[in-house]
mmCIF file of C-alpha atoms in Angstrom:
data_model
loop_
_atom_site.group_PDB
_atom_site.id
_atom_site.type_symbol
_atom_site.label_atom_id
_atom_site.label_comp_id
_atom_site.label_asym_id
_atom_site.label_seq_id
_atom_site.Cartn_x
_atom_site.Cartn_y
_atom_site.Cartn_z
ATOM 1 C CA MET A 1483 -0.041 -0.014 0.024
ATOM 2 C CA THR A 1484 1.108 3.566 -0.593
ATOM 3 C CA LYS A 1485 -0.751 4.926 2.435
ATOM 4 C CA LEU A 1486 1.479 5.628 5.405
ATOM 5 C CA LEU A 1487 0.654 3.431 8.491
ATOM 6 C CA PRO A 1488 -2.019 1.329 6.957
ATOM 7 C CA THR A 1489 -4.070 -0.350 9.639
ATOM 8 C CA SER A 1490 -5.151 -4.016 9.858
ATOM 9 C CA THR A 1491 -6.125 -6.677 12.297
ATOM 10 C CA ALA A 1492 -4.058 -9.621 13.262
ATOM 11 C CA GLY A 1493 -6.538 -12.477 12.661
ATOM 12 C CA SER A 1494 -9.717 -13.607 14.359
ATOM 13 C CA LEU A 1495 -12.374 -11.137 15.407
ATOM 14 C CA PRO A 1496 -15.337 -11.645 17.733
ATOM 15 C CA LYS A 1497 -18.226 -13.723 16.403
ATOM 16 C CA PRO A 1498 -21.843 -12.725 16.966
ATOM 17 C CA SER A 1499 -23.297 -14.453 20.062
ATOM 18 C CA TRP A 1500 -26.092 -15.960 17.895
ATOM 19 C CA LEU A 1501 -23.477 -17.829 15.873
ATOM 20 C CA ALA A 1502 -21.191 -19.205 18.601
ATOM 21 C CA GLU A 1503 -21.055 -19.050 22.438
ATOM 22 C CA PRO A 1504 -19.021 -16.049 23.632
ATOM 23 C CA GLU A 1505 -15.465 -16.305 25.024
ATOM 24 C CA LYS A 1506 -15.158 -19.995 24.481
ATOM 25 C CA LEU A 1507 -12.447 -21.964 22.572
ATOM 26 C CA TRP A 1508 -13.881 -24.400 20.038
ATOM 27 C CA SER A 1509 -17.293 -22.903 20.683
ATOM 28 C CA PRO A 1510 -19.935 -25.032 18.952
ATOM 29 C CA TRP A 1511 -22.099 -23.481 16.328
ATOM 30 C CA LYS A 1512 -25.541 -22.451 17.434
ATOM 31 C CA LEU A 1513 -27.029 -22.829 13.876
ATOM 32 C CA GLN A 1514 -27.209 -25.907 11.697
ATOM 33 C CA ASN A 1515 -27.386 -26.829 8.055
ATOM 34 C CA GLU A 1516 -28.553 -24.069 5.687
ATOM 35 C CA GLU A 1517 -28.986 -21.669 8.473
ATOM 36 C CA LEU A 1518 -25.402 -22.135 9.614
ATOM 37 C CA ILE A 1519 -24.077 -21.581 6.046
ATOM 38 C CA ALA A 1520 -26.164 -18.363 5.864
ATOM 39 C CA GLY A 1521 -25.231 -17.305 9.383
ATOM 40 C CA LYS A 1522 -21.503 -17.622 8.689
ATOM 41 C CA LYS A 1523 -21.891 -15.363 5.650
ATOM 42 C CA ASP A 1524 -23.839 -12.858 7.676
ATOM 43 C CA ALA A 1525 -21.136 -12.954 10.402
ATOM 44 C CA LEU A 1526 -18.498 -12.319 7.742
ATOM 45 C CA ILE A 1527 -20.494 -9.356 6.437
ATOM 46 C CA LEU A 1528 -20.887 -7.966 9.971
ATOM 47 C CA SER A 1529 -17.106 -8.341 10.588
ATOM 48 C CA LEU A 1530 -16.351 -6.463 7.456
ATOM 49 C CA PHE A 1531 -18.843 -3.765 8.396
ATOM 50 C CA ASP A 1532 -17.136 -3.299 11.755
ATOM 51 C CA GLN A 1533 -13.725 -3.066 10.124
ATOM 52 C CA LEU A 1534 -14.826 -0.585 7.531
ATOM 53 C CA ARG A 1535 -16.605 1.521 10.075
ATOM 54 C CA ALA A 1536 -13.488 1.589 12.215
ATOM 55 C CA GLY A 1537 -11.502 2.806 9.260
ATOM 56 C CA ILE A 1538 -9.318 -0.374 8.912
ATOM 57 C CA ASP A 1539 -7.346 -0.183 5.655
ATOM 58 C CA ILE A 1540 -6.515 -3.919 5.181
ATOM 59 C CA VAL A 1541 -9.518 -6.003 6.023
ATOM 60 C CA SER A 1542 -10.096 -9.692 6.707
ATOM 61 C CA ASP A 1543 -12.863 -12.228 7.143
ATOM 62 C CA GLY A 1544 -12.285 -12.122 10.885
ATOM 63 C CA GLU A 1545 -12.208 -15.917 10.728
ATOM 64 C CA GLN A 1546 -16.056 -15.882 11.119
ATOM 65 C CA THR A 1547 -16.436 -19.269 9.491
ATOM 66 C CA ARG A 1548 -13.846 -21.090 11.600
ATOM 67 C CA GLN A 1549 -14.189 -22.714 15.036
ATOM 68 C CA HIS A 1550 -10.446 -22.700 15.498
ATOM 69 C CA PHE A 1551 -7.554 -21.153 13.670
ATOM 70 C CA VAL A 1552 -5.788 -24.454 13.170
ATOM 71 C CA THR A 1553 -8.240 -27.388 13.395
ATOM 72 C CA THR A 1554 -10.868 -25.901 11.021
ATOM 73 C CA PHE A 1555 -8.285 -26.143 8.247
ATOM 74 C CA ILE A 1556 -7.215 -29.602 9.252
ATOM 75 C CA GLU A 1557 -10.830 -30.804 9.272
ATOM 76 C CA HIS A 1558 -10.903 -30.452 5.502
ATOM 77 C CA LEU A 1559 -7.877 -32.696 4.899
ATOM 78 C CA SER A 1560 -7.714 -36.456 4.471
ATOM 79 C CA GLY A 1561 -5.344 -38.534 6.518
ATOM 80 C CA VAL A 1562 -6.478 -37.023 9.854
ATOM 81 C CA ASP A 1563 -8.944 -38.947 12.056
ATOM 82 C CA PHE A 1564 -10.850 -36.595 14.496
ATOM 83 C CA GLU A 1565 -12.571 -39.523 16.214
ATOM 84 C CA LYS A 1566 -9.195 -41.251 17.071
ATOM 85 C CA ARG A 1567 -7.665 -38.901 19.637
ATOM 86 C CA GLU A 1568 -4.536 -38.828 21.796
ATOM 87 C CA VAL A 1569 -3.316 -36.551 24.508
ATOM 88 C CA VAL A 1570 -0.237 -34.416 23.566
ATOM 89 C CA LYS A 1571 1.527 -31.440 24.988
ATOM 90 C CA ILE A 1572 0.692 -28.412 22.889
ATOM 91 C CA ARG A 1573 3.335 -25.643 22.672
ATOM 92 C CA ASN A 1574 5.315 -27.803 25.066
ATOM 93 C CA ARG A 1575 3.222 -26.472 28.022
ATOM 94 C CA TYR A 1576 -0.303 -27.898 28.281
ATOM 95 C CA ASP A 1577 -2.049 -31.279 27.595
ATOM 96 C CA ALA A 1578 -4.820 -31.475 25.058
ATOM 97 C CA SER A 1579 -6.770 -34.243 23.317
ATOM 98 C CA VAL A 1580 -6.008 -33.906 19.634
ATOM 99 C CA PRO A 1581 -6.840 -35.681 16.331
ATOM 100 C CA THR A 1582 -4.512 -38.360 14.963
ATOM 101 C CA VAL A 1583 -2.662 -38.410 11.638
ATOM 102 C CA VAL A 1584 -3.455 -41.962 10.348
ATOM 103 C CA GLY A 1585 -2.406 -41.653 6.731
ATOM 104 C CA ALA A 1586 -0.975 -39.399 4.028
ATOM 105 C CA VAL A 1587 -2.383 -35.899 4.579
ATOM 106 C CA GLU A 1588 -3.926 -34.363 1.392
ATOM 107 C CA ARG A 1589 -6.213 -31.481 0.476
ATOM 108 C CA GLN A 1590 -9.067 -32.842 -1.524
ATOM 109 C CA LYS A 1591 -10.634 -29.435 -2.318
ATOM 110 C CA PRO A 1592 -10.266 -25.801 -1.392
ATOM 111 C CA VAL A 1593 -10.933 -24.928 2.235
ATOM 112 C CA PHE A 1594 -11.456 -21.106 2.494
ATOM 113 C CA VAL A 1595 -11.437 -20.108 -1.218
ATOM 114 C CA GLU A 1596 -15.216 -19.645 -1.576
ATOM 115 C CA ASP A 1597 -15.189 -17.471 1.541
ATOM 116 C CA ALA A 1598 -12.439 -15.367 0.067
ATOM 117 C CA ARG A 1599 -14.366 -14.897 -3.170
ATOM 118 C CA PHE A 1600 -17.389 -13.901 -1.193
ATOM 119 C CA LEU A 1601 -15.370 -11.274 0.791
ATOM 120 C CA ARG A 1602 -13.745 -10.006 -2.360
ATOM 121 C CA GLN A 1603 -17.248 -9.342 -3.886
ATOM 122 C CA LEU A 1604 -18.101 -7.241 -0.836
ATOM 123 C CA THR A 1605 -15.204 -4.796 -0.763
ATOM 124 C CA SER A 1606 -12.580 -3.105 -2.821
ATOM 125 C CA GLN A 1607 -10.245 -2.747 0.244
ATOM 126 C CA PRO A 1608 -7.033 -4.871 0.333
ATOM 127 C CA ILE A 1609 -7.778 -8.251 1.932
ATOM 128 C CA LYS A 1610 -5.459 -10.224 4.288
ATOM 129 C CA TRP A 1611 -6.266 -13.916 4.795
ATOM 130 C CA ALA A 1612 -4.823 -16.006 7.645
ATOM 131 C CA LEU A 1613 -3.887 -19.678 7.472
ATOM 132 C CA PRO A 1614 -2.190 -21.742 10.158
ATOM 133 C CA GLY A 1615 1.465 -22.210 9.695
ATOM 134 C CA PRO A 1616 3.055 -25.697 9.131
ATOM 135 C CA MET A 1617 4.812 -25.843 12.525
ATOM 136 C CA THR A 1618 1.740 -24.765 14.484
ATOM 137 C CA MET A 1619 -0.338 -27.342 12.537
ATOM 138 C CA ILE A 1620 1.827 -30.248 13.504
ATOM 139 C CA ASP A 1621 1.863 -29.133 17.120
ATOM 140 C CA THR A 1622 -1.951 -29.616 17.198
ATOM 141 C CA LEU A 1623 -1.958 -33.274 16.180
ATOM 142 C CA TYR A 1624 -0.781 -36.715 17.223
ATOM 143 C CA ASP A 1625 1.235 -38.171 14.300
ATOM 144 C CA ASN A 1626 0.880 -41.927 13.916
ATOM 145 C CA HIS A 1627 1.774 -42.021 10.220
ATOM 146 C CA TYR A 1628 4.884 -39.916 9.321
ATOM 147 C CA LYS A 1629 6.224 -40.114 12.861
ATOM 148 C CA SER A 1630 8.389 -37.126 12.133
ATOM 149 C CA ARG A 1631 7.490 -33.528 12.942
ATOM 150 C CA GLU A 1632 9.598 -32.304 10.118
ATOM 151 C CA LYS A 1633 8.182 -34.639 7.454
ATOM 152 C CA LEU A 1634 4.601 -33.772 8.488
ATOM 153 C CA ALA A 1635 5.397 -30.060 8.412
ATOM 154 C CA TRP A 1636 6.703 -30.303 4.858
ATOM 155 C CA GLU A 1637 3.526 -32.097 3.791
ATOM 156 C CA PHE A 1638 1.406 -29.359 5.413
ATOM 157 C CA ALA A 1639 3.578 -26.685 3.803
ATOM 158 C CA LYS A 1640 2.783 -28.206 0.334
ATOM 159 C CA ILE A 1641 -0.977 -28.287 1.110
ATOM 160 C CA LEU A 1642 -0.923 -24.706 2.468
ATOM 161 C CA ASN A 1643 0.781 -23.559 -0.773
ATOM 162 C CA GLN A 1644 -2.060 -25.131 -2.757
ATOM 163 C CA GLU A 1645 -4.593 -23.214 -0.743
ATOM 164 C CA ALA A 1646 -2.623 -19.988 -0.724
ATOM 165 C CA ARG A 1647 -2.301 -19.976 -4.571
ATOM 166 C CA GLU A 1648 -6.094 -20.329 -4.916
ATOM 167 C CA LEU A 1649 -6.651 -17.637 -2.340
ATOM 168 C CA GLU A 1650 -4.407 -15.328 -4.307
ATOM 169 C CA ALA A 1651 -6.397 -16.203 -7.483
ATOM 170 C CA ALA A 1652 -9.611 -15.387 -5.574
ATOM 171 C CA GLY A 1653 -8.320 -11.785 -4.981
ATOM 172 C CA VAL A 1654 -6.560 -11.975 -1.627
ATOM 173 C CA ASP A 1655 -3.754 -9.353 -1.395
ATOM 174 C CA ILE A 1656 -1.912 -10.583 1.716
ATOM 175 C CA ILE A 1657 -1.699 -14.180 2.973
ATOM 176 C CA GLN A 1658 -0.671 -14.611 6.556
ATOM 177 C CA PHE A 1659 0.545 -17.733 8.341
ATOM 178 C CA ASP A 1660 -0.051 -17.969 12.005
ATOM 179 C CA GLU A 1661 2.973 -19.467 13.709
ATOM 180 C CA PRO A 1662 2.746 -19.134 17.561
ATOM 181 C CA ALA A 1663 4.919 -22.267 17.717
ATOM 182 C CA PHE A 1664 7.821 -20.156 16.518
ATOM 183 C CA ASN A 1665 7.981 -18.746 20.071
ATOM 184 C CA VAL A 1666 8.552 -22.175 21.550
ATOM 185 C CA PHE A 1667 10.560 -24.658 19.367
ATOM 186 C CA PHE A 1668 13.571 -22.528 18.613
ATOM 187 C CA ASP A 1669 15.868 -25.293 17.301
ATOM 188 C CA GLU A 1670 13.192 -26.601 14.887
ATOM 189 C CA VAL A 1671 12.333 -23.069 13.778
ATOM 190 C CA ASN A 1672 15.900 -22.506 12.604
ATOM 191 C CA ASP A 1673 16.562 -26.139 11.396
ATOM 192 C CA TRP A 1674 13.468 -26.376 9.196
ATOM 193 C CA GLY A 1675 10.544 -24.303 10.402
ATOM 194 C CA ILE A 1676 11.287 -21.162 8.458
ATOM 195 C CA ALA A 1677 12.202 -23.296 5.451
ATOM 196 C CA ALA A 1678 8.792 -25.022 5.618
ATOM 197 C CA LEU A 1679 7.168 -21.639 5.823
ATOM 198 C CA GLU A 1680 9.040 -20.612 2.608
ATOM 199 C CA ARG A 1681 7.652 -23.687 0.958
ATOM 200 C CA ALA A 1682 4.171 -22.658 1.912
ATOM 201 C CA VAL A 1683 4.648 -19.221 0.129
ATOM 202 C CA GLU A 1684 6.473 -20.621 -2.884
ATOM 203 C CA GLY A 1685 5.364 -19.016 -6.144
ATOM 204 C CA LEU A 1686 2.946 -16.483 -4.592
ATOM 205 C CA LYS A 1687 2.926 -13.002 -6.129
ATOM 206 C CA CYS A 1688 0.795 -11.459 -3.413
ATOM 207 C CA GLU A 1689 2.340 -10.188 -0.199
ATOM 208 C CA THR A 1690 3.051 -12.818 2.564
ATOM 209 C CA ALA A 1691 3.042 -12.467 6.338
ATOM 210 C CA VAL A 1692 3.773 -14.533 9.477
ATOM 211 C CA HIS A 1693 2.123 -13.824 12.737
ATOM 212 C CA ILE A 1694 3.986 -14.934 15.888
ATOM 213 C CA CYS A 1695 2.247 -14.245 19.216
ATOM 214 C CA TYR A 1696 2.372 -15.549 22.798
ATOM 215 C CA GLY A 1697 -1.099 -17.046 22.962
ATOM 216 C CA TYR A 1698 -4.407 -16.039 24.423
ATOM 217 C CA GLY A 1699 -7.651 -17.381 25.657
ATOM 218 C CA ILE A 1700 -6.681 -20.184 28.155
ATOM 219 C CA LYS A 1701 -5.062 -20.238 31.577
ATOM 220 C CA ALA A 1702 -2.114 -22.283 30.292
ATOM 221 C CA ASN A 1703 -1.062 -19.419 28.007
ATOM 222 C CA THR A 1704 -1.398 -16.667 30.709
ATOM 223 C CA ASP A 1705 0.380 -18.794 33.217
ATOM 224 C CA TRP A 1706 3.180 -19.433 30.790
ATOM 225 C CA LYS A 1707 3.574 -15.656 30.216
ATOM 226 C CA LYS A 1708 3.996 -15.186 33.854
ATOM 227 C CA THR A 1709 7.128 -17.368 33.866
ATOM 228 C CA LEU A 1710 8.880 -15.489 31.142
ATOM 229 C CA GLY A 1711 10.376 -12.863 33.374
ATOM 230 C CA THR A 1712 10.658 -8.994 32.882
ATOM 231 C CA GLU A 1713 11.731 -9.338 29.210
ATOM 232 C CA TRP A 1714 10.219 -11.606 26.581
ATOM 233 C CA ARG A 1715 13.057 -12.242 24.151
ATOM 234 C CA GLN A 1716 11.606 -15.175 22.293
ATOM 235 C CA TYR A 1717 11.453 -13.198 19.053
ATOM 236 C CA GLU A 1718 15.167 -12.954 19.093
ATOM 237 C CA GLU A 1719 15.480 -16.634 18.137
ATOM 238 C CA ALA A 1720 13.523 -16.538 14.885
ATOM 239 C CA PHE A 1721 14.141 -12.879 13.737
ATOM 240 C CA PRO A 1722 17.570 -13.262 12.176
ATOM 241 C CA LYS A 1723 16.363 -15.969 9.648
ATOM 242 C CA LEU A 1724 13.052 -14.307 9.097
ATOM 243 C CA GLN A 1725 14.980 -11.133 8.217
ATOM 244 C CA THR A 1726 16.589 -12.956 5.346
ATOM 245 C CA SER A 1727 13.498 -14.930 4.316
ATOM 246 C CA SER A 1728 11.095 -14.078 1.557
ATOM 247 C CA ILE A 1729 8.300 -13.361 3.902
ATOM 248 C CA ASP A 1730 7.195 -9.690 3.389
ATOM 249 C CA ILE A 1731 5.436 -8.842 6.664
ATOM 250 C CA ILE A 1732 6.114 -9.943 10.255
ATOM 251 C CA SER A 1733 3.241 -9.558 12.600
ATOM 252 C CA LEU A 1734 4.059 -9.239 16.264
ATOM 253 C CA GLU A 1735 2.635 -8.785 19.839
ATOM 254 C CA CYS A 1736 3.918 -5.481 21.293
ATOM 255 C CA HIS A 1737 1.476 -3.420 23.472
ATOM 256 C CA ASN A 1738 1.239 -4.587 27.097
ATOM 257 C CA SER A 1739 3.736 -7.361 26.394
ATOM 258 C CA ARG A 1740 7.221 -7.464 27.766
ATOM 259 C CA VAL A 1741 8.867 -7.761 24.396
ATOM 260 C CA PRO A 1742 11.839 -5.336 24.146
ATOM 261 C CA MET A 1743 11.000 -3.034 21.266
ATOM 262 C CA ASP A 1744 14.620 -2.891 20.204
ATOM 263 C CA LEU A 1745 14.348 -6.557 19.029
ATOM 264 C CA LEU A 1746 12.624 -5.072 15.974
ATOM 265 C CA GLU A 1747 16.071 -3.860 14.810
ATOM 266 C CA LEU A 1748 16.728 -7.551 13.969
ATOM 267 C CA ILE A 1749 14.122 -7.401 11.219
ATOM 268 C CA ARG A 1750 14.975 -3.910 9.880
ATOM 269 C CA GLY A 1751 13.990 -3.768 6.276
ATOM 270 C CA LYS A 1752 10.871 -5.956 6.698
ATOM 271 C CA LYS A 1753 7.399 -4.643 6.951
ATOM 272 C CA VAL A 1754 6.223 -5.033 10.546
ATOM 273 C CA MET A 1755 2.644 -5.317 11.664
ATOM 274 C CA VAL A 1756 2.838 -3.977 15.324
ATOM 275 C CA GLY A 1757 0.194 -5.130 17.820
ATOM 276 C CA ALA A 1758 -0.873 -1.845 19.430
ATOM 277 C CA ILE A 1759 -4.214 -3.027 20.843
ATOM 278 C CA ASP A 1760 -4.226 -5.532 23.720
ATOM 279 C CA VAL A 1761 -7.005 -8.101 23.204
ATOM 280 C CA ALA A 1762 -6.373 -9.888 26.522
ATOM 281 C CA THR A 1763 -8.180 -7.096 28.493
ATOM 282 C CA ASN A 1764 -11.538 -5.313 27.975
ATOM 283 C CA ALA A 1765 -9.776 -1.926 28.676
ATOM 284 C CA ILE A 1766 -9.866 0.357 25.650
ATOM 285 C CA GLU A 1767 -6.516 1.957 24.781
ATOM 286 C CA THR A 1768 -6.500 5.740 24.405
ATOM 287 C CA PRO A 1769 -5.240 7.209 21.196
ATOM 288 C CA GLU A 1770 -2.229 8.459 23.113
ATOM 289 C CA GLU A 1771 -1.434 4.973 24.341
ATOM 290 C CA VAL A 1772 -1.659 3.541 20.760
ATOM 291 C CA ALA A 1773 0.480 6.335 19.526
ATOM 292 C CA ALA A 1774 3.086 5.791 22.203
ATOM 293 C CA THR A 1775 3.395 2.089 21.142
ATOM 294 C CA LEU A 1776 3.779 3.120 17.547
ATOM 295 C CA ARG A 1777 6.325 5.843 18.296
ATOM 296 C CA LYS A 1778 8.487 3.248 20.053
ATOM 297 C CA ALA A 1779 8.285 0.886 17.150
ATOM 298 C CA LEU A 1780 9.199 3.673 14.664
ATOM 299 C CA GLN A 1781 12.575 3.837 16.367
ATOM 300 C CA PHE A 1782 13.333 0.452 14.821
ATOM 301 C CA VAL A 1783 10.956 0.155 11.824
ATOM 302 C CA ASP A 1784 10.896 2.503 8.832
ATOM 303 C CA ALA A 1785 7.691 4.468 8.802
ATOM 304 C CA ASP A 1786 6.719 3.220 5.317
ATOM 305 C CA LYS A 1787 6.994 -0.371 6.635
ATOM 306 C CA LEU A 1788 4.932 -0.047 9.846
ATOM 307 C CA TYR A 1789 1.415 -1.507 9.894
ATOM 308 C CA PRO A 1790 -0.590 -0.743 13.108
ATOM 309 C CA SER A 1791 -2.637 -3.665 14.174
ATOM 310 C CA ASN A 1792 -4.351 -5.355 17.127
ATOM 311 C CA GLN A 1793 -2.921 -8.409 18.742
ATOM 312 C CA LEU A 1794 -4.492 -11.779 18.159
ATOM 313 C CA ARG A 1795 -7.368 -13.444 19.960
ATOM 314 C CA HIS A 1796 -8.270 -16.770 18.352
ATOM 315 C CA GLY A 1797 -11.951 -17.690 18.284
ATOM 316 C CA ALA A 1798 -13.511 -15.189 20.731
ATOM 317 C CA ALA A 1799 -17.136 -14.274 20.362
ATOM 318 C CA ILE A 1800 -19.321 -11.392 21.591
ATOM 319 C CA ALA A 1801 -22.751 -10.155 20.809
ATOM 320 C CA SER A 1802 -23.105 -7.958 17.781
ATOM 321 C CA GLY A 1803 -25.209 -4.744 17.918
ATOM 322 C CA GLY A 1804 -28.747 -4.832 16.556
ATOM 323 C CA GLU A 1805 -27.927 -2.096 14.115
ATOM 324 C CA ARG A 1806 -25.438 -4.284 12.368
ATOM 325 C CA GLN A 1807 -27.541 -7.305 12.519
ATOM 326 C CA ALA A 1808 -30.549 -5.395 11.041
ATOM 327 C CA GLN A 1809 -28.342 -4.176 8.197
ATOM 328 C CA CYS A 1810 -27.308 -7.759 7.504
ATOM 329 C CA ALA A 1811 -30.922 -8.972 7.692
ATOM 330 C CA LYS A 1812 -31.814 -6.320 5.165
ATOM 331 C CA ARG A 1813 -29.223 -7.724 2.770
ATOM 332 C CA ARG A 1814 -31.026 -11.110 2.997
ATOM 333 C CA GLY A 1815 -34.524 -9.602 2.614
ATOM 334 C CA GLY A 1816 -35.216 -9.720 6.376
ATOM 335 C CA ASN A 1817 -34.736 -13.484 6.519
ATOM 336 C CA TYR A 1818 -32.422 -13.512 9.527
ATOM 337 C CA PRO A 1819 -31.896 -16.446 11.929
ATOM 338 C CA GLN A 1820 -34.297 -16.228 14.851
ATOM 339 C CA GLY A 1821 -32.880 -14.268 17.810
ATOM 340 C CA ALA A 1822 -30.020 -12.770 15.763
ATOM 341 C CA ALA A 1823 -31.270 -9.222 15.714
ATOM 342 C CA GLY A 1824 -32.162 -9.018 19.322
#
């Protein structure tokens, strides 16, 4: 973009409470069948409306059609059994029951491409689309087939590249890969993690981004952050290789974190999406607070490469206002799911 300090959002945005239960990870859908399909589209429209009303320059789908930023993508792949579950330690810090890789993983058909086409029809604004990164995907599964984190990551990178190419063809301007695992598995990141990410973006002509955060939404993440001390220096491990990678934009957690801002010097020359809004609290930052975060970042990021953003909150949901719901109902000729406009 030619605009100075173009704004965007990191990834998921709140879902309407009529679509999914608020503030709950893997929140089940409240609608079914055709109503669910229509409801997801309505939620996407509402999310876009919120972004445009707020003056966001680079918009997204808000991940309105997904229950989870990783598993929703994996659900569409063959070779993964969601009924056969095992307990693994995710991000090397908490136990979770996860699906099992039982055979060769393959993408039988596009996952989010129709959603991207729908969003493209609704707006002329630049669109950013988030996908899970290869390393974060493998950290959300039990592998009983490849029995190698690296081999599975390369398979996912190939699949993600297939999806990314079709998203680009559908009109997406920036494709972002979410890699919170980059803040944990430092040896793997440098040995093959960034190389796998490069495979995922291979051949793309649109801009590419990687988002690396510290996690939200569950006690295990907040407890882990308390153990990190007065300075969070995890970014220091991946930044040198990311700086020399082909990834265009690096999206980071900054405001209210303990990340030393001078670490951004390690990625000088890259475009940087700076998280200046803290989504882990309901407190609303003042314009002065946001400006202060951006001014600190500008000491280490060239002004034409700074993208103000929020920080990520995967899968949260809140009630949407009646005004927005009524507008969406009007788009559908008043045929809105019962209770949605209340």
